[in-house]
């Protein structure tokens, strides 16, 4: 009976996917051999993948990407009412914070990866994975066009289209080369440009390091030639570049010098950073400690040096202050200078009128602006948080002047006032203002952040700062005083960082929204709709920051945690290891 069930599954697969031209499957039933063979007509052009008949009543969710955001979404999706199709050229999830450790062999690659099929096989949700690359998103017809990354023994690479009811874009980003000549051809990356092959790239870096030492050990080379080969350059002084430089230093000083003792004194590690300091997003105490530690260990730090060209033998930099250009030879260059948007996302942004943006914009519910059935999360998108007030263009007549800052009425500020004015008196009492506090802070998190940063316990304190004594509830505010009170709150708005923490939390949040979609349709739990009736279905996404970490080598890590708490040392290393543990 079991064998029959498996046979039926394979038969249905052949019927539902005629684009599979030939498939040979061998399995055993009760000790006997059974061969299942299917042959179907091949189709030229792009074939279309339609939902199975049994799943026709289910909403089809297409997930693009298997990184932190996409995998977190899959792990947390529980409601069985969805037919989920996962499309990614990478058939595994990689624990990317440990990639620099893979480059030097501190951690083996197999220890940081988990097959996607293994993650989803125990789910009580229909989830199917296809190893393919999405090369076009057609929002108008609700299709994604994909190209197989598996050799199908067909002429060319097979292409197919997938329909969706909901689309979750979690494709991550690509390295940002800033169009610097020679970078693509001559540098190594911890994140490969066309596809999501971070682990393969890390292994390639490790092989290149070993190759440099082997070449430098040849007997027919001069010391100058050996020194050039053993010049390792890391471009980018952010957390990833700093961690890799630290890992490389440990790898060389603890392992390779024992294997290659004759060339140990010729090794040089150079870290290039265009800014004035490395780790400039961290507390100054961490930055100072890291720079002193690296110099003490013999690493060459070049700050204010922007790379302008990379040839096959030399890397050229421009001194930011003097404009002087200099070159140095290298044996290996690793490029780690931030991220850029993938071509398929750039094309999609042009379709939906976001061509002038650097990254895909979503609302606070992670929906792509203007597309209620498309969600974007992780490094490929940013939340475009609504403002309470907006800056007035120079050619617009100002409506409010507050401390030399020109403000005009945002479309939301008047709506907030109207909702809070329950008796339609045209003024707000302190009590009415206070009652609206929770909804205002939930819809506009910058208000709560402003209160916290200015040590204000409530909006009453905010009104005191703006108007003076408002202790009596009989005091009322008109629209102009209301605008004046909220005129500064938008200054607290910040974009979320492109980190694994953010992506993982967004994936879990969106999965929870999908799990409770029907329930929240009946009983909305979100904040008030200030420009409409009722409430939003869900509470908006809110990121919870657990801190930022920068491994500095020698089993030491710098940690900057909420509350301005800074820790540097071995204890911080274990704290960093535990952040992503679940």
Coordinates of C-alpha atoms in Angstrom, one line a residue:
X1 CA 0.0 0.0 0.0
X2 CA 2.9 2.3 0.8
X3 CA 4.5 1.6 -2.5
X4 CA 1.3 2.3 -4.3
X5 CA 1.0 5.7 -2.5
X6 CA 4.5 6.7 -3.6
X7 CA 3.8 5.5 -7.2
X8 CA 0.7 7.7 -7.2
X9 CA 2.7 10.7 -6.1
X10 CA 5.2 10.2 -8.9
X11 CA 2.5 9.7 -11.5
X12 CA 0.8 13.0 -10.4
X13 CA 4.1 14.8 -10.7
X14 CA 4.6 13.6 -14.3
X15 CA 1.0 14.7 -15.2
X16 CA 1.3 18.1 -13.5
X17 CA 4.7 18.9 -14.8
X18 CA 4.9 18.0 -18.5
X19 CA 8.0 20.1 -19.0
X20 CA 10.0 17.3 -17.4
X21 CA 10.9 15.5 -20.6
X22 CA 12.5 12.4 -19.2
X23 CA 12.7 11.1 -15.6
X24 CA 13.9 7.7 -14.5
X25 CA 13.1 6.7 -10.9
X26 CA 14.0 3.4 -9.3
X27 CA 12.7 2.3 -5.9
X28 CA 11.8 -1.0 -4.1
X29 CA 8.5 -2.4 -3.0
X30 CA 8.5 -5.4 -0.6
X31 CA 12.0 -6.4 -1.6
X32 CA 11.2 -6.3 -5.3
X33 CA 12.4 -3.7 -7.9
X34 CA 10.0 -1.3 -9.5
X35 CA 11.0 1.1 -12.3
X36 CA 8.8 4.1 -13.0
X37 CA 9.5 5.8 -16.4
X38 CA 7.8 8.9 -17.8
X39 CA 8.2 10.5 -21.1
X40 CA 6.5 13.8 -22.1
X41 CA 6.6 16.2 -24.9
X42 CA 9.1 19.0 -24.5
X43 CA 8.0 22.5 -25.0
X44 CA 9.9 25.4 -26.5
X45 CA 9.9 28.8 -24.9
X46 CA 8.5 29.4 -21.5
X47 CA 6.2 26.8 -19.9
X48 CA 3.6 27.7 -17.3
X49 CA 3.3 26.0 -13.9
X50 CA -0.3 25.9 -12.7
X51 CA -1.7 24.9 -9.3
X52 CA -2.5 21.2 -8.8
X53 CA -6.2 20.3 -9.0
X54 CA -6.2 19.3 -5.3
X55 CA -4.8 22.7 -4.4
X56 CA -7.0 24.9 -6.6
X57 CA -8.8 26.3 -3.6
X58 CA -5.6 27.2 -1.8
X59 CA -3.9 30.6 -2.2
X60 CA -0.6 30.2 -4.0
X61 CA 2.3 31.9 -2.3
X62 CA 5.5 32.2 -4.3
X63 CA 8.6 32.9 -2.2
X64 CA 11.7 34.1 -4.0
X65 CA 14.9 33.5 -2.0
X66 CA 16.2 31.1 0.7
X67 CA 18.2 33.6 2.8
X68 CA 17.4 34.8 6.2
X69 CA 14.1 36.5 5.3
X70 CA 12.8 33.7 3.1
X71 CA 13.8 30.9 5.4
X72 CA 12.4 32.6 8.4
X73 CA 9.1 33.0 6.6
X74 CA 9.0 29.3 5.7
X75 CA 9.9 28.1 9.2
X76 CA 7.2 30.2 10.8
X77 CA 4.4 29.6 8.2
X78 CA 1.9 27.2 9.8
X79 CA -1.5 27.7 8.2
X80 CA -2.3 24.8 5.8
X81 CA -4.5 27.0 3.5
X82 CA -1.5 28.0 1.3
X83 CA 0.2 26.3 -1.6
X84 CA 3.8 27.6 -1.3
X85 CA 6.3 27.5 -4.1
X86 CA 9.9 28.4 -3.2
X87 CA 12.2 29.5 -6.0
X88 CA 15.9 30.1 -5.5
X89 CA 19.2 29.2 -7.2
X90 CA 20.5 28.1 -3.8
X91 CA 18.9 24.9 -2.4
X92 CA 20.1 25.5 1.2
X93 CA 20.0 28.1 4.0
X94 CA 23.4 29.5 5.0
X95 CA 24.3 30.9 8.4
X96 CA 26.0 33.9 6.9
X97 CA 27.5 35.4 10.1
X98 CA 30.0 32.6 10.1
X99 CA 31.0 32.9 6.4
X100 CA 34.3 34.7 7.3
X101 CA 35.1 31.8 9.5
X102 CA 34.6 29.4 6.5
X103 CA 37.1 31.4 4.5
X104 CA 39.9 30.4 6.8
X105 CA 38.8 27.0 7.9
X106 CA 37.8 27.9 11.4
X107 CA 34.4 26.5 10.6
X108 CA 33.6 23.9 8.0
X109 CA 31.1 24.9 5.3
X110 CA 28.9 21.9 6.0
X111 CA 28.4 23.2 9.5
X112 CA 26.7 26.4 8.5
X113 CA 24.3 25.1 5.8
X114 CA 20.9 23.3 6.0
X115 CA 19.1 22.0 2.9
X116 CA 15.8 23.9 2.3
X117 CA 14.0 20.6 1.6
X118 CA 15.0 19.4 5.0
X119 CA 13.6 22.6 6.6
X120 CA 10.2 22.4 4.9
X121 CA 9.6 18.6 4.7
X122 CA 8.1 18.4 8.2
X123 CA 5.8 21.4 7.7
X124 CA 2.1 21.0 7.8
X125 CA 1.9 23.2 4.8
X126 CA 2.3 22.3 1.1
X127 CA 5.7 23.7 0.3
X128 CA 7.6 22.9 -3.0
X129 CA 11.1 24.0 -3.8
X130 CA 12.5 24.6 -7.3
X131 CA 16.2 25.3 -7.9
X132 CA 15.8 28.1 -10.3
X133 CA 16.6 31.8 -10.7
X134 CA 13.8 34.4 -11.1
X135 CA 14.7 36.8 -13.9
X136 CA 11.5 38.7 -14.3
X137 CA 8.5 39.7 -12.2
X138 CA 5.3 40.5 -14.0
X139 CA 3.1 42.3 -11.4
X140 CA 0.3 43.1 -13.9
X141 CA -0.3 39.4 -14.8
X142 CA 0.8 38.1 -11.4
X143 CA 3.5 35.8 -12.8
X144 CA 7.2 35.3 -12.1
X145 CA 9.5 34.1 -14.9
X146 CA 12.3 31.7 -13.9
X147 CA 15.2 29.9 -15.4
X148 CA 16.4 26.5 -14.1
X149 CA 19.8 26.3 -12.6
X150 CA 19.9 22.5 -13.0
X151 CA 21.3 20.8 -16.1
X152 CA 18.1 19.2 -17.6
X153 CA 19.9 17.7 -20.6
X154 CA 17.8 20.0 -22.8
X155 CA 18.9 22.4 -25.4
X156 CA 19.6 25.6 -23.5
X157 CA 18.3 26.4 -20.0
X158 CA 14.7 25.7 -19.4
X159 CA 12.5 28.6 -18.6
X160 CA 9.1 28.5 -16.9
X161 CA 6.5 30.9 -15.5
X162 CA 4.7 30.6 -12.1
X163 CA 1.4 32.2 -11.2
X164 CA 0.9 33.6 -7.7
X165 CA -1.8 35.0 -5.5
X166 CA 0.8 36.4 -3.1
X167 CA 4.4 37.1 -3.9
X168 CA 7.1 37.2 -1.2
X169 CA 10.4 38.8 -2.6
X170 CA 13.3 37.8 -0.4
X171 CA 16.1 37.7 -2.9
X172 CA 18.7 39.6 -0.9
X173 CA 21.2 41.9 -2.5
X174 CA 24.5 41.8 -4.5
X175 CA 27.9 43.3 -3.7
X176 CA 28.2 47.0 -4.5
X177 CA 31.2 47.6 -6.7
X178 CA 30.4 51.3 -7.3
X179 CA 31.3 50.6 -10.9
X180 CA 35.0 50.6 -10.0
X181 CA 37.0 49.3 -13.0
X182 CA 38.4 45.8 -12.6
X183 CA 36.6 44.8 -9.4
X184 CA 34.3 42.3 -11.0
X185 CA 37.2 40.6 -12.9
X186 CA 39.9 40.6 -10.2
X187 CA 38.3 40.6 -6.7
X188 CA 36.8 37.9 -4.6
X189 CA 33.5 38.4 -2.8
X190 CA 31.8 37.0 0.3
X191 CA 28.6 37.3 -1.6
X192 CA 28.8 36.4 -5.3
X193 CA 27.3 38.8 -7.8
X194 CA 24.8 36.8 -10.0
X195 CA 23.6 34.1 -7.7
X196 CA 23.4 33.4 -4.0
X197 CA 26.6 31.3 -3.6
X198 CA 28.1 32.7 -0.5
X199 CA 29.4 29.4 0.8
X200 CA 31.1 28.6 -2.6
X201 CA 32.7 32.0 -2.5
X202 CA 34.0 31.5 1.0
X203 CA 35.5 28.2 0.0
X204 CA 37.1 29.9 -3.1
X205 CA 38.7 32.5 -0.9
X206 CA 40.2 29.8 1.3
X207 CA 41.6 28.0 -1.7
X208 CA 43.1 31.2 -3.0
X209 CA 44.9 31.9 0.3
X210 CA 46.4 28.5 0.3
X211 CA 47.4 28.9 -3.4
X212 CA 49.2 32.2 -2.6
X213 CA 51.3 30.5 0.1
X214 CA 52.1 27.5 -2.3
X215 CA 53.2 29.9 -5.1
X216 CA 55.3 32.0 -2.7
X217 CA 57.1 28.8 -1.6
X218 CA 58.4 28.0 -5.0
X219 CA 62.2 28.0 -5.2
X220 CA 62.5 30.1 -8.4
X221 CA 61.0 33.3 -6.9
X222 CA 62.7 36.3 -5.4
X223 CA 61.7 37.7 -2.0
X224 CA 60.1 40.7 -3.7
X225 CA 58.0 38.4 -5.9
X226 CA 57.0 36.4 -2.9
X227 CA 56.1 39.5 -0.9
X228 CA 53.8 40.6 -3.7
X229 CA 52.0 37.2 -3.8
X230 CA 51.5 37.3 0.0
X231 CA 50.0 40.8 0.0
X232 CA 46.3 40.3 1.1
X233 CA 44.0 43.3 0.7
X234 CA 40.6 43.6 2.2
X235 CA 38.5 46.5 0.9
X236 CA 35.8 47.8 3.3
X237 CA 36.0 48.6 7.0
X238 CA 32.5 47.5 7.9
X239 CA 31.7 44.5 10.2
X240 CA 32.2 41.9 7.4
X241 CA 35.5 43.3 6.1
X242 CA 36.9 43.7 9.6
X243 CA 35.8 40.2 10.7
X244 CA 37.4 38.6 7.6
X245 CA 40.6 40.6 8.1
X246 CA 40.7 39.3 11.7
X247 CA 40.0 35.7 10.7
X248 CA 42.7 35.9 8.0
X249 CA 45.2 37.2 10.5
X250 CA 44.4 34.4 12.9
X251 CA 44.6 31.8 10.1
X252 CA 48.0 33.0 9.0
X253 CA 49.6 33.6 12.4
X254 CA 48.3 30.4 14.1
X255 CA 48.2 27.8 11.2
X256 CA 49.9 28.8 8.0
X257 CA 53.2 30.1 9.5
X258 CA 53.7 26.5 10.9
X259 CA 53.2 25.0 7.4
X260 CA 55.1 27.7 5.5
X261 CA 57.8 28.9 8.0
X262 CA 60.1 30.2 5.3
X263 CA 57.7 32.9 4.1
X264 CA 56.0 33.9 7.3
X265 CA 57.8 37.2 7.5
X266 CA 56.7 38.2 4.0
X267 CA 53.0 38.2 4.7
X268 CA 51.1 41.5 4.9
X269 CA 47.4 42.1 5.4
X270 CA 46.1 45.6 4.4
X271 CA 42.6 46.9 5.2
X272 CA 41.3 49.7 3.0
X273 CA 38.5 52.0 4.2
X274 CA 37.3 55.2 2.4
X275 CA 36.0 56.7 5.6
X276 CA 38.1 58.1 8.5
X277 CA 37.6 55.0 10.7
X278 CA 36.7 51.3 10.5
X279 CA 33.4 50.2 12.1
X280 CA 32.2 53.8 11.9
X281 CA 28.6 52.6 12.7
X282 CA 29.8 51.4 16.1
X283 CA 30.5 53.3 19.3
X284 CA 33.8 55.2 19.2
X285 CA 35.2 53.0 22.0
X286 CA 34.8 49.9 19.8
X287 CA 36.3 51.7 16.8
X288 CA 39.4 52.8 18.8
X289 CA 39.9 49.4 20.3
X290 CA 39.7 47.6 16.9
X291 CA 42.1 50.0 15.2
X292 CA 44.6 49.7 18.0
X293 CA 44.4 45.9 18.1
X294 CA 44.8 45.6 14.4
X295 CA 47.9 47.9 14.3
X296 CA 49.4 46.1 17.3
X297 CA 49.1 42.8 15.5
X298 CA 50.9 44.2 12.4
X299 CA 48.0 44.8 10.1
X300 CA 48.2 47.8 7.7
X301 CA 45.2 50.1 8.1
X302 CA 44.7 52.7 5.4
X303 CA 41.8 55.0 6.2
X304 CA 40.6 57.7 3.8
X305 CA 41.7 55.5 0.9
X306 CA 39.1 55.0 -1.9
X307 CA 39.8 52.2 -4.5
X308 CA 39.7 53.6 -8.0
X309 CA 40.9 50.7 -10.1
X310 CA 41.9 47.0 -9.7
X311 CA 44.1 45.4 -12.3
X312 CA 45.2 41.8 -12.4
X313 CA 48.4 42.6 -10.4
X314 CA 47.8 46.0 -8.7
X315 CA 45.1 47.9 -6.8
X316 CA 45.0 51.7 -7.1
X317 CA 43.7 54.0 -4.3
X318 CA 42.9 57.7 -4.1
X319 CA 43.7 59.6 -0.9
X320 CA 40.5 61.3 0.0
X321 CA 42.2 64.4 1.5
X322 CA 45.0 65.0 -0.9
X323 CA 43.6 63.4 -4.0
X324 CA 46.9 61.5 -4.5
X325 CA 46.6 58.2 -6.3
X326 CA 48.9 55.3 -5.4
X327 CA 49.1 51.6 -6.3
X328 CA 50.2 48.5 -4.5
X329 CA 50.7 44.9 -5.7
X330 CA 48.5 42.1 -4.3
X331 CA 48.1 38.3 -4.2
X332 CA 44.4 38.4 -3.3
X333 CA 41.8 41.1 -3.0
X334 CA 38.5 40.6 -1.1
X335 CA 35.8 43.2 -1.8
X336 CA 33.4 43.9 1.1
X337 CA 32.0 47.4 0.7
X338 CA 28.2 47.1 1.1
X339 CA 25.4 45.9 -1.0
X340 CA 23.5 46.9 -4.1
X341 CA 20.2 46.0 -5.8
X342 CA 19.9 42.9 -8.0
X343 CA 19.0 43.5 -11.7
X344 CA 15.7 41.7 -11.5
X345 CA 14.6 44.0 -8.6
X346 CA 15.7 47.1 -10.5
X347 CA 13.6 46.0 -13.5
X348 CA 10.6 45.4 -11.2
X349 CA 11.1 48.8 -9.6
X350 CA 10.8 50.4 -13.1
X351 CA 7.5 48.6 -13.7
X352 CA 5.9 50.0 -10.5
X353 CA 7.2 53.5 -10.6
X354 CA 10.1 53.2 -8.2
X355 CA 12.9 53.7 -10.7
X356 CA 14.3 56.7 -8.8
X357 CA 14.9 54.8 -5.6
X358 CA 18.0 52.8 -4.6
X359 CA 16.1 49.9 -3.1
X360 CA 12.5 48.6 -3.2
X361 CA 10.1 50.5 -0.9
X362 CA 7.5 48.9 1.2
X363 CA 5.0 50.1 3.8
X364 CA 5.1 49.2 7.5
X365 CA 3.4 45.9 6.7
X366 CA 6.1 44.9 4.3
X367 CA 3.8 45.3 1.3
X368 CA 5.5 46.8 -1.8
X369 CA 4.0 50.3 -2.2
X370 CA 1.0 50.2 -4.5
X371 CA 0.9 46.3 -4.6
X372 CA -1.2 44.8 -1.9
X373 CA -0.4 41.2 -3.0
X374 CA 3.4 41.6 -3.2
X375 CA 5.7 41.6 -0.1
X376 CA 9.4 42.4 0.0
X377 CA 11.7 41.8 3.0
X378 CA 15.3 41.5 3.9
X379 CA 18.2 43.3 2.1
X380 CA 16.3 43.8 -1.2
X381 CA 13.8 46.2 0.4
X382 CA 13.4 49.1 2.9
X383 CA 10.4 50.3 4.9
X384 CA 9.2 53.7 3.8
X385 CA 7.8 54.8 7.2
X386 CA 5.1 57.4 6.9
X387 CA 5.9 60.9 8.2
X388 CA 3.7 62.9 10.6
X389 CA 5.0 66.1 9.1
X390 CA 6.9 66.7 5.8
X391 CA 9.4 69.4 4.9
X392 CA 8.0 72.3 2.8
X393 CA 9.5 72.8 -0.7
X394 CA 11.2 76.2 -1.2
X395 CA 8.5 77.4 -3.5
X396 CA 5.6 76.5 -1.2
X397 CA 4.1 79.0 1.1
X398 CA 4.9 77.9 4.7
X399 CA 2.1 77.1 7.0
X400 CA 4.1 76.9 10.3
X401 CA 7.4 78.3 11.4
X402 CA 9.0 76.5 14.3
X403 CA 12.5 77.5 15.4
X404 CA 13.6 78.4 11.9
X405 CA 12.3 75.1 10.5
X406 CA 9.7 75.5 7.8
X407 CA 6.9 72.9 8.1
X408 CA 3.8 72.3 6.1
X409 CA 0.8 70.1 6.8
X410 CA 1.4 66.5 6.0
X411 CA -1.7 64.6 4.8
X412 CA -1.7 62.6 8.0
X413 CA -1.4 65.3 10.6
X414 CA -4.9 66.7 9.9
X415 CA -6.4 63.2 9.8
X416 CA -4.9 62.4 13.2
X417 CA -6.4 65.6 14.6
X418 CA -9.8 64.8 13.2
X419 CA -9.8 61.2 14.6
X420 CA -8.7 62.4 18.0
X421 CA -11.3 65.2 18.1
X422 CA -14.2 62.9 19.1
X423 CA -16.7 65.7 19.8
X424 CA -15.9 67.5 16.6
X425 CA -15.2 70.7 18.5
X426 CA -12.3 71.8 16.4
X427 CA -10.0 71.6 19.4
X428 CA -8.4 68.8 21.5
X429 CA -8.4 68.4 25.2
X430 CA -5.4 66.9 26.9
X431 CA -7.5 63.9 27.7
X432 CA -8.5 63.4 24.0
X433 CA -4.8 63.7 23.0
X434 CA -3.7 61.2 25.7
X435 CA -6.4 58.7 24.7
X436 CA -5.1 58.7 21.1
X437 CA -1.5 58.1 22.3
X438 CA -1.3 54.3 21.8
X439 CA -2.7 54.4 18.2
X440 CA -0.5 57.4 17.2
X441 CA 2.6 55.7 18.6
X442 CA 1.8 52.4 17.0
X443 CA 1.2 53.9 13.6
X444 CA 4.0 56.4 13.8
X445 CA 6.9 54.8 15.9
X446 CA 8.9 58.0 15.6
X447 CA 6.6 59.6 18.1
X448 CA 7.3 57.1 20.8
X449 CA 11.1 57.2 20.0
X450 CA 11.0 61.0 20.3
X451 CA 9.3 60.8 23.7
X452 CA 11.9 58.3 24.9
X453 CA 14.9 60.2 23.6
X454 CA 13.7 63.4 25.2
X455 CA 12.7 61.6 28.5
X456 CA 9.0 62.5 28.1
X457 CA 6.7 60.1 29.9
X458 CA 3.6 61.0 27.7
X459 CA 2.2 63.3 25.1
X460 CA 1.3 65.6 28.0
X461 CA 5.0 66.2 28.4
X462 CA 5.3 66.8 24.7
X463 CA 2.6 69.5 24.9
X464 CA 4.2 71.1 27.9
X465 CA 7.4 71.4 25.8
X466 CA 5.4 73.1 23.0
X467 CA 2.8 75.1 24.8
X468 CA 3.8 75.4 28.4
X469 CA 1.5 74.5 31.4
X470 CA -1.1 72.0 30.3
X471 CA -1.6 70.2 33.6
X472 CA -5.3 70.9 33.6
X473 CA -7.4 68.7 31.4
X474 CA -9.5 71.7 30.5
X475 CA -6.7 73.2 28.4
X476 CA -7.5 72.7 24.7
X477 CA -5.3 72.8 21.6
X478 CA -6.3 74.0 18.1
X479 CA -4.9 72.5 14.9
X480 CA -1.9 74.9 14.8
X481 CA -0.8 74.0 18.3
X482 CA -1.3 70.3 17.6
X483 CA 1.0 70.6 14.5
X484 CA 3.6 72.6 16.5
X485 CA 3.7 69.9 19.2
X486 CA 4.5 67.2 16.6
X487 CA 6.7 69.2 14.4
X488 CA 10.0 67.5 15.5
X489 CA 9.0 63.9 15.8
X490 CA 10.0 62.9 12.2
X491 CA 13.6 63.7 13.0
X492 CA 13.8 60.3 14.8
X493 CA 13.1 58.3 11.7
X494 CA 15.8 55.9 10.6
X495 CA 16.1 53.2 8.0
X496 CA 16.6 49.7 9.3
X497 CA 20.1 48.2 8.7
X498 CA 20.6 45.4 6.1
X499 CA 21.4 42.7 8.7
X500 CA 20.4 39.1 9.3
X501 CA 18.6 40.2 12.5
X502 CA 16.2 42.5 10.5
X503 CA 15.6 39.9 7.8
X504 CA 14.8 37.1 10.2
X505 CA 12.4 39.2 12.2
X506 CA 10.6 40.4 9.1
X507 CA 10.2 36.8 7.8
X508 CA 8.7 35.7 11.1
X509 CA 6.4 38.7 11.3
X510 CA 5.1 38.1 7.7
X511 CA 4.5 34.4 8.4
X512 CA 2.5 35.3 11.5
X513 CA 0.4 37.7 9.4
X514 CA -0.3 34.9 6.9
X515 CA -1.1 32.5 9.7
X516 CA -3.7 34.9 11.1
X517 CA -5.0 36.4 7.8
X518 CA -8.6 35.1 8.1
X519 CA -8.8 35.8 11.8
X520 CA -7.6 39.4 11.4
X521 CA -9.9 40.0 8.4
X522 CA -12.8 39.4 10.9
X523 CA -11.2 41.1 13.9
X524 CA -8.6 43.7 12.8
X525 CA -6.0 44.3 15.5
X526 CA -3.9 47.0 13.9
X527 CA -3.9 50.8 14.6
X528 CA -6.7 53.1 13.5
X529 CA -7.0 54.1 9.8
X530 CA -6.5 57.8 10.1
X531 CA -7.5 58.4 6.5
X532 CA -10.3 55.7 6.4
X533 CA -12.7 53.8 8.6
X534 CA -11.9 51.0 11.0
X535 CA -8.5 49.6 11.8
X536 CA -5.7 48.0 9.9
X537 CA -5.7 44.2 9.8
X538 CA -2.3 43.8 11.5
X539 CA 0.0 45.7 13.7
X540 CA 2.8 47.1 11.6
X541 CA 6.3 45.5 11.7
X542 CA 8.5 46.6 14.5
X543 CA 12.2 45.7 14.7
X544 CA 13.6 44.6 18.0
X545 CA 17.3 45.4 18.1
X546 CA 19.5 42.9 20.0
X547 CA 22.7 44.7 19.4
X548 CA 25.5 44.7 16.9
X549 CA 28.6 42.6 17.0
X550 CA 32.0 42.7 15.3
X551 CA 34.4 39.7 15.8
X552 CA 38.0 41.1 16.0
X553 CA 40.0 37.9 16.0
X554 CA 41.7 36.1 18.8
X555 CA 38.3 34.9 20.1
X556 CA 37.5 38.5 20.9
X557 CA 34.3 40.2 19.9
X558 CA 33.1 43.8 20.2
X559 CA 29.4 44.1 21.2
X560 CA 27.3 47.2 21.3
X561 CA 23.9 46.4 22.9
X562 CA 20.8 48.5 23.6
X563 CA 21.2 50.9 26.4
X564 CA 24.6 52.1 25.2
X565 CA 26.3 49.0 26.7
X566 CA 29.6 48.2 25.2
X567 CA 31.5 45.0 25.8
X568 CA 34.8 43.8 24.3
X569 CA 36.4 40.4 25.0
X570 CA 35.9 36.7 25.1
X571 CA 32.5 36.9 26.9
X572 CA 31.2 39.0 24.0
X573 CA 32.3 36.2 21.6
X574 CA 29.9 33.7 23.2
X575 CA 27.2 36.3 23.4
X576 CA 27.5 36.8 19.7
X577 CA 27.3 33.1 19.1
X578 CA 24.0 33.0 21.0
X579 CA 22.2 35.9 19.3
X580 CA 20.8 33.7 16.5
X581 CA 20.2 30.6 18.5
X582 CA 16.6 29.5 18.6

